[in-house]
mmCIF file of C-alpha atoms in Angstrom:
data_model
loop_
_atom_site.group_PDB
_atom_site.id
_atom_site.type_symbol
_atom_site.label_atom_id
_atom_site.label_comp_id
_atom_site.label_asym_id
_atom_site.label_seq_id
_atom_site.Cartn_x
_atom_site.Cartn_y
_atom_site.Cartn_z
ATOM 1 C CA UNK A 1225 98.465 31.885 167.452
ATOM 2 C CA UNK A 1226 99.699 35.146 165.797
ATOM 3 C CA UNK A 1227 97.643 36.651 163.583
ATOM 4 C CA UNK A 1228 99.303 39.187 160.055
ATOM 5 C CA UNK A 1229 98.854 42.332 161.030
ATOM 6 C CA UNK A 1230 95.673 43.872 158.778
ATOM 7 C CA UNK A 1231 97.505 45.593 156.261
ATOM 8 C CA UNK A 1232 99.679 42.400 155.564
ATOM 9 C CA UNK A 1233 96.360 40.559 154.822
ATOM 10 C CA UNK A 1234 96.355 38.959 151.313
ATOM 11 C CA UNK A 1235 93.419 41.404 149.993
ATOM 12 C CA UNK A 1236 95.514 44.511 151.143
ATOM 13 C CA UNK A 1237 98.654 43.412 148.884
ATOM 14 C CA UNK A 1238 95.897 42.772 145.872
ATOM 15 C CA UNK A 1239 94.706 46.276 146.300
ATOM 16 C CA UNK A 1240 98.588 48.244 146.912
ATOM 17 C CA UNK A 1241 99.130 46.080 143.281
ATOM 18 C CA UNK A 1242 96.375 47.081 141.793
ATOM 19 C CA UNK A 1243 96.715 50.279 142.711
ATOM 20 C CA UNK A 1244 100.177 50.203 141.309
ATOM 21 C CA UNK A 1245 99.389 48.865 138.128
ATOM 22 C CA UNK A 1246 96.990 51.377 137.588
ATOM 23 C CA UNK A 1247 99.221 54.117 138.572
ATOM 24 C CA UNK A 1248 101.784 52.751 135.877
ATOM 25 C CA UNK A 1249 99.036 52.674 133.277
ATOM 26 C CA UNK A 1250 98.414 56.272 134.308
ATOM 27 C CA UNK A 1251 102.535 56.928 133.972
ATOM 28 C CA UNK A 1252 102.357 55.232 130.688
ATOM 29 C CA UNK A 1253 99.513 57.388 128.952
ATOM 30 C CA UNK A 1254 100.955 60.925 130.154
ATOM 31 C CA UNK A 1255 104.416 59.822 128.934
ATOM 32 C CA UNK A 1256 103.686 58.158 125.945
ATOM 33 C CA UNK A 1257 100.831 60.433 125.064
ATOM 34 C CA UNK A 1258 98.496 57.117 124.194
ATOM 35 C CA UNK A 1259 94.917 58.701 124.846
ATOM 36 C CA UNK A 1260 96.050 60.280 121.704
ATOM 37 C CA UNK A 1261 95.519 56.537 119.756
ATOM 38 C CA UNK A 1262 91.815 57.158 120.605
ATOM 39 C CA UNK A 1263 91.339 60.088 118.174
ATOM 40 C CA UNK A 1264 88.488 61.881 117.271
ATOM 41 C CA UNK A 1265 88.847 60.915 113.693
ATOM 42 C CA UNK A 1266 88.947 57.323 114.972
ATOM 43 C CA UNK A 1267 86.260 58.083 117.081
ATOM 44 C CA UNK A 1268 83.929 59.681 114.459
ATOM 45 C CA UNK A 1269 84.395 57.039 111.804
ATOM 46 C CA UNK A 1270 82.957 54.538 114.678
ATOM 47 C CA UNK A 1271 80.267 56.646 114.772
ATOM 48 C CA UNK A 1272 79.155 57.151 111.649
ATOM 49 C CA UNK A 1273 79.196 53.465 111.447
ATOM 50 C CA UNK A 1274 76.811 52.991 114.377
ATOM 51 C CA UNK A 1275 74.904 56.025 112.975
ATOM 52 C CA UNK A 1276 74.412 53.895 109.596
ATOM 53 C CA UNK A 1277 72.099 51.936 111.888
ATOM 54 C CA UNK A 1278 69.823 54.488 112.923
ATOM 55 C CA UNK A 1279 68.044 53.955 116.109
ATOM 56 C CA UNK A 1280 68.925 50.752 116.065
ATOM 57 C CA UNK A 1281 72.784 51.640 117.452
ATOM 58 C CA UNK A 1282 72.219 51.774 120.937
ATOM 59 C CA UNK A 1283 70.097 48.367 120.436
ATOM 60 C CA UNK A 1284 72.551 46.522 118.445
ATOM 61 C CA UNK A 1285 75.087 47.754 121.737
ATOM 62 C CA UNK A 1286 72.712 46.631 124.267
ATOM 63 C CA UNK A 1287 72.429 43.278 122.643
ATOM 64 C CA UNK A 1288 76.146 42.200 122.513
ATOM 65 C CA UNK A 1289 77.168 43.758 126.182
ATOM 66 C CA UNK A 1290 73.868 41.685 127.529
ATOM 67 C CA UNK A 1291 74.846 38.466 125.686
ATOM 68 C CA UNK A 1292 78.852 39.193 126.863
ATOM 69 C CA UNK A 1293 77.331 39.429 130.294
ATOM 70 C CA UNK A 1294 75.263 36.683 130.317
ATOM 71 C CA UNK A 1295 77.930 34.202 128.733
ATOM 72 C CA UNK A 1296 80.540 35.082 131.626
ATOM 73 C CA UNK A 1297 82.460 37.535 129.369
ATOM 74 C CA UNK A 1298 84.526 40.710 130.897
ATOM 75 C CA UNK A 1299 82.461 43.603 129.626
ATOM 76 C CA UNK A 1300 84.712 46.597 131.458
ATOM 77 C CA UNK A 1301 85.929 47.420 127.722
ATOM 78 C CA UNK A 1302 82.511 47.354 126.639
ATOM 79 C CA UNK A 1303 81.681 49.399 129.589
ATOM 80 C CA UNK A 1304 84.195 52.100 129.090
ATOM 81 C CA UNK A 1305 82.921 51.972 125.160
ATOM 82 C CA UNK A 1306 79.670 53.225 126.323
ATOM 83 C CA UNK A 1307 81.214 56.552 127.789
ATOM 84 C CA UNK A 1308 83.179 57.109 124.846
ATOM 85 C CA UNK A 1309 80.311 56.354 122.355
ATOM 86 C CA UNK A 1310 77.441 57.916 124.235
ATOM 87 C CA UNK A 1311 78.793 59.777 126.414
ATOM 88 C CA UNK A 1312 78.224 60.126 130.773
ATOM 89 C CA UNK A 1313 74.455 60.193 130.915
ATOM 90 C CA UNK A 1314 73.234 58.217 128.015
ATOM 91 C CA UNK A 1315 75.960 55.650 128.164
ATOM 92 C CA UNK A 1316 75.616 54.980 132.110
ATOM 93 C CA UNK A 1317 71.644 54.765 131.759
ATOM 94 C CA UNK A 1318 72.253 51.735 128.624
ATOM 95 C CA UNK A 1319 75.289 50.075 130.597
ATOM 96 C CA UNK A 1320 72.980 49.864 134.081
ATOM 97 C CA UNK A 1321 69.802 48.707 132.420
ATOM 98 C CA UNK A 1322 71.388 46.138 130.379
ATOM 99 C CA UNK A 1323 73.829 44.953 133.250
ATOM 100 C CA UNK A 1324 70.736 44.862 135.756
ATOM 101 C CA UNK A 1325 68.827 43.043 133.171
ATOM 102 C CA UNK A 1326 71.429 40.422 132.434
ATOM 103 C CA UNK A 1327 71.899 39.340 136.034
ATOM 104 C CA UNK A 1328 68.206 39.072 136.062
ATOM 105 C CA UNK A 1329 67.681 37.053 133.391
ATOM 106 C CA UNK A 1330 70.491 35.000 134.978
ATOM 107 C CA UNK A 1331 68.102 34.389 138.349
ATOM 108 C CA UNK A 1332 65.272 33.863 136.063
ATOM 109 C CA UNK A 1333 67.578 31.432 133.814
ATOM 110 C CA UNK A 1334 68.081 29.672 137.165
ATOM 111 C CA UNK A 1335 65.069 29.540 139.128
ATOM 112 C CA UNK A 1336 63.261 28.063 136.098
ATOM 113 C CA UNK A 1337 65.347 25.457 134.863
ATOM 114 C CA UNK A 1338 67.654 24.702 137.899
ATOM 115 C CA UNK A 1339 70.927 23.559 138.389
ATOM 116 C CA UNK A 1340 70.727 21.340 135.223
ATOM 117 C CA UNK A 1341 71.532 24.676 133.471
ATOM 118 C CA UNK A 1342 75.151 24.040 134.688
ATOM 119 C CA UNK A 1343 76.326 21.020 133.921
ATOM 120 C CA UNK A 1344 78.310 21.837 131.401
ATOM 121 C CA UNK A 1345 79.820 25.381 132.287
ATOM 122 C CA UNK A 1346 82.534 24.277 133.884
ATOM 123 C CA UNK A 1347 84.846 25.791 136.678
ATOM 124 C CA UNK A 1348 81.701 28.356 136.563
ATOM 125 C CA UNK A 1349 79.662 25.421 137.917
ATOM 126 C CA UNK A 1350 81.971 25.144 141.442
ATOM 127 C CA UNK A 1351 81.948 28.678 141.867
ATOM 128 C CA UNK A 1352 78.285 28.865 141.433
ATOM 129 C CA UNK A 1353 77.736 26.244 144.417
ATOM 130 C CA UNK A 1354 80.108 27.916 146.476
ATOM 131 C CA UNK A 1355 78.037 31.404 146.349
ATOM 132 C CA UNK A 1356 74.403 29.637 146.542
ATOM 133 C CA UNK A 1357 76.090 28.569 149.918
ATOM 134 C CA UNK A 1358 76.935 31.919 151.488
ATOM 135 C CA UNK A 1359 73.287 33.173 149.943
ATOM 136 C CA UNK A 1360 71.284 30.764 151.466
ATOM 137 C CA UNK A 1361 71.467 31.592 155.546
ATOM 138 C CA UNK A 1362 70.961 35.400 155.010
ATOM 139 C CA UNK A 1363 68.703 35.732 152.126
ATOM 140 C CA UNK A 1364 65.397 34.606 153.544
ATOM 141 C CA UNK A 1365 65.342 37.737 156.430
ATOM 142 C CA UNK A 1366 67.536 40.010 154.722
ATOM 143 C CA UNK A 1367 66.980 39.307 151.184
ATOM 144 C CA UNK A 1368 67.871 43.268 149.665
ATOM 145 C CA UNK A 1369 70.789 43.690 151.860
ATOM 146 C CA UNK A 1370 72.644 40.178 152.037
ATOM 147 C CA UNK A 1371 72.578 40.799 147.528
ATOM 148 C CA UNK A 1372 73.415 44.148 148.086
ATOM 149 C CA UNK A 1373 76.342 43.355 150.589
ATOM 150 C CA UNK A 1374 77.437 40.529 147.953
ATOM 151 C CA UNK A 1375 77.641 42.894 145.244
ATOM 152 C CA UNK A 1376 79.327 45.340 147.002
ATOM 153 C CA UNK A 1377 81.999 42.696 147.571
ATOM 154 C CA UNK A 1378 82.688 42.414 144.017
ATOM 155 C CA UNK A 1379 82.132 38.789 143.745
ATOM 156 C CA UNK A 1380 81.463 37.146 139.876
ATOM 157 C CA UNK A 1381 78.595 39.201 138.780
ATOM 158 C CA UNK A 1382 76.931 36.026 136.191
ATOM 159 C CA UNK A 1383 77.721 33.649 138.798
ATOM 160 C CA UNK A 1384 76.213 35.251 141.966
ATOM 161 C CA UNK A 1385 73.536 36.072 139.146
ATOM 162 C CA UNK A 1386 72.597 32.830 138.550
ATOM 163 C CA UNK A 1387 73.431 31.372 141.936
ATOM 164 C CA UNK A 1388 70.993 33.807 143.444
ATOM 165 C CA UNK A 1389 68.344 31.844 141.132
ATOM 166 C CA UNK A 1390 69.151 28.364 143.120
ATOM 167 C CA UNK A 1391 68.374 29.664 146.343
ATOM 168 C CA UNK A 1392 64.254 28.720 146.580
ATOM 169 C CA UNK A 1393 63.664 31.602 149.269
ATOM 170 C CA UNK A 1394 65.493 34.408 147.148
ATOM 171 C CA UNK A 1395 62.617 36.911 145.999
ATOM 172 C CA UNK A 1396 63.500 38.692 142.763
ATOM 173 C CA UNK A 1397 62.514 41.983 143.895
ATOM 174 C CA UNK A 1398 65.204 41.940 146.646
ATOM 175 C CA UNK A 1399 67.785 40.395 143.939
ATOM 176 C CA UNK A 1400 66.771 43.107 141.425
ATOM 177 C CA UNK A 1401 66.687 46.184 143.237
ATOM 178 C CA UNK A 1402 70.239 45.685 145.267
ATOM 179 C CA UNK A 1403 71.234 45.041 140.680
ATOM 180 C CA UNK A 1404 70.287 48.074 140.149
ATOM 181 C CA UNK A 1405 71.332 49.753 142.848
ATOM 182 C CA UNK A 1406 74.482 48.524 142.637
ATOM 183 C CA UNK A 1407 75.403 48.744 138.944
ATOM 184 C CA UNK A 1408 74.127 52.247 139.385
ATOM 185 C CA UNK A 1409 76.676 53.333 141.662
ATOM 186 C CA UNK A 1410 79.829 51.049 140.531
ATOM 187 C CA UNK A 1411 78.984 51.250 136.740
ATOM 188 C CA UNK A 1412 78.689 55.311 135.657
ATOM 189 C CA UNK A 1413 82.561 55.383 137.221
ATOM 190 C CA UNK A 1414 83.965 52.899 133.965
ATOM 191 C CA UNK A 1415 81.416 55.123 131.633
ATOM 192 C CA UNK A 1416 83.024 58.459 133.106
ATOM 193 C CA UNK A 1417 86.479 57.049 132.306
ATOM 194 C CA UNK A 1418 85.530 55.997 128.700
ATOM 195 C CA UNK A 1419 83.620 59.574 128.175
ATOM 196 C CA UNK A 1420 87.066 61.558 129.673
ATOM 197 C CA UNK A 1421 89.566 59.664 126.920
ATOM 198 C CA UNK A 1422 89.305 62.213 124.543
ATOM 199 C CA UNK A 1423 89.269 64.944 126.712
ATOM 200 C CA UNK A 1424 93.121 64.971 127.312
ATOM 201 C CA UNK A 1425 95.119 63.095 130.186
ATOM 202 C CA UNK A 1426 93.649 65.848 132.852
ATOM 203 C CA UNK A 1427 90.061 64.553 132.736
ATOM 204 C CA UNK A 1428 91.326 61.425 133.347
ATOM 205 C CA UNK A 1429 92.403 62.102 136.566
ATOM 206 C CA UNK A 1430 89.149 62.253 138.510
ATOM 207 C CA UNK A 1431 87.665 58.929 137.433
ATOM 208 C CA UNK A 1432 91.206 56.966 137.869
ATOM 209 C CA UNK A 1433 90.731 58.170 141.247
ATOM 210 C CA UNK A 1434 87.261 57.163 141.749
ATOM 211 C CA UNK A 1435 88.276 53.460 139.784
ATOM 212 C CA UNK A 1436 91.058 53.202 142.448
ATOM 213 C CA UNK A 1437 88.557 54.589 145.505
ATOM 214 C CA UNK A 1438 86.256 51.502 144.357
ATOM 215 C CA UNK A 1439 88.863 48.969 144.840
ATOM 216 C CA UNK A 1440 88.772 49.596 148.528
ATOM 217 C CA UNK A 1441 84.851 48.970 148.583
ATOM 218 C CA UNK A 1442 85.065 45.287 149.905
ATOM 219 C CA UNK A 1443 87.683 45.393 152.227
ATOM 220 C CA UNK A 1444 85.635 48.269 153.774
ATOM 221 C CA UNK A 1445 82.038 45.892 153.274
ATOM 222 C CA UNK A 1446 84.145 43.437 155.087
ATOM 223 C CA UNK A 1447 85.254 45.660 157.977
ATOM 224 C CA UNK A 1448 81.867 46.806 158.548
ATOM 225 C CA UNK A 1449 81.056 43.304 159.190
ATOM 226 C CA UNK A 1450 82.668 42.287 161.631
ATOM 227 C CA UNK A 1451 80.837 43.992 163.839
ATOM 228 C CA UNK A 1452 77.217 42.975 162.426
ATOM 229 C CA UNK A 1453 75.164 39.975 162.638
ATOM 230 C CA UNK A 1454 74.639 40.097 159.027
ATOM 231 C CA UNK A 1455 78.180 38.507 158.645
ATOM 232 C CA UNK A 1456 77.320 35.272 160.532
ATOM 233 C CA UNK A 1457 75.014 34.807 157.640
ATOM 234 C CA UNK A 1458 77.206 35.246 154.692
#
């Protein structure tokens, strides 16, 4: 039977279009000048209103990106918020606590109450049984790396989350520390972006590229695979 050739493979024409698209967003902002609709004056009314609540601004962001999280909401805005609010260090240090923290209190969520949990969730429901099944034959041996290779492959971060919980021989050490890890490397890239938007289309350049470089992360996981027993167990 003949096989596509690799680079005709469905997950290589995702990433040329993504890639694309993200090139034409980067057309769009040079040529239409719209980094310039995220002014400083824009920028420093928002802050005066999160300044309004004293120490309790970084707090009252940590609570709505962990609830987004938890609930199955896209929080790549809210990432990219965190750059331009707090800037590269202290923004990547709130988003990778509160991310890591989320997912845990997703296995937690889980492990305590059960499947019962989803019953009413929905489509998330399927796609939660679907990943407790490809954590289940590695987990037990190679707890830290089969979460770390999962997360690496970019699959849905709640979901995994709270599949991870099902599986009875998943430790949550392993589960947390291949979080962390992970959110620690992926995560800083979306704050970067946010912190560079009002710094002018050239600073911009270097974390588009980065953004891009990470869309190529699981088709290289999966590569890697092929060749290691860890992928008979996923």
């Amino acid at each position: 039977m003949n096989q596509k050739p690799l680079f005709f493979s469905r997950k290589w024409i995702q990433i040329f279009f993504g890639v694309l698209l993200l090139s034409l967003l980067g057309f769009l902002i040079l040529h239409f000048q719209l980094h310039r609709s995220f002014s400083r004056d824009n920028l420093d009314q928002l802050e005066s209103f999160l300044r309004s609540f004293g120490v309790w601004a970084p707090i009252i962001f940590a609570l709505v990106y962990y609830f987004a999280t938890l609930f199955f909401l896209s929080v790549v805005v809210l990432t990219i918020l965190g750059g331009l609010l707090f800037g590269k260090l202290w923004g990547s240090l709130l988003v990778i606590v509160v991310a890591t923290f989320a997912a845990q209190s997703g296995f937690w969520l889980a492990q305590r109450y059960g499947s019962g949990i989803f019953d009413k969730v929905g489509k998330q429901g399927g796609v939660i049984s679907q990943l407790v099944k490809k954590i289940e034959t590695g987990v037990e041996q190679h707890g830290f790396r089969t979460f770390f290779v999962l997360r690496c492959l970019f699959l849905p971060y709640m979901p995994l989350s709270y599949a991870a919980g099902l599986v009875k021989t998943a430790k949550g050490r392993d589960f947390f520390l291949a979080t962390l890890l992970s959110n620690a490397i992926f995560s800083p890239l979306f704050v970067f972006f946010g912190d560079a938007l009002l710094q002018g289309p050239k600073a911009l350049i270097l974390p588009a590229i980065l953004i891009v470089f990470v869309l190529f992360v699981p088709r290289f996981v999966r590569l890697l695979q092929r060749d290691n027993s860890l992928q008979k167990k996923l």
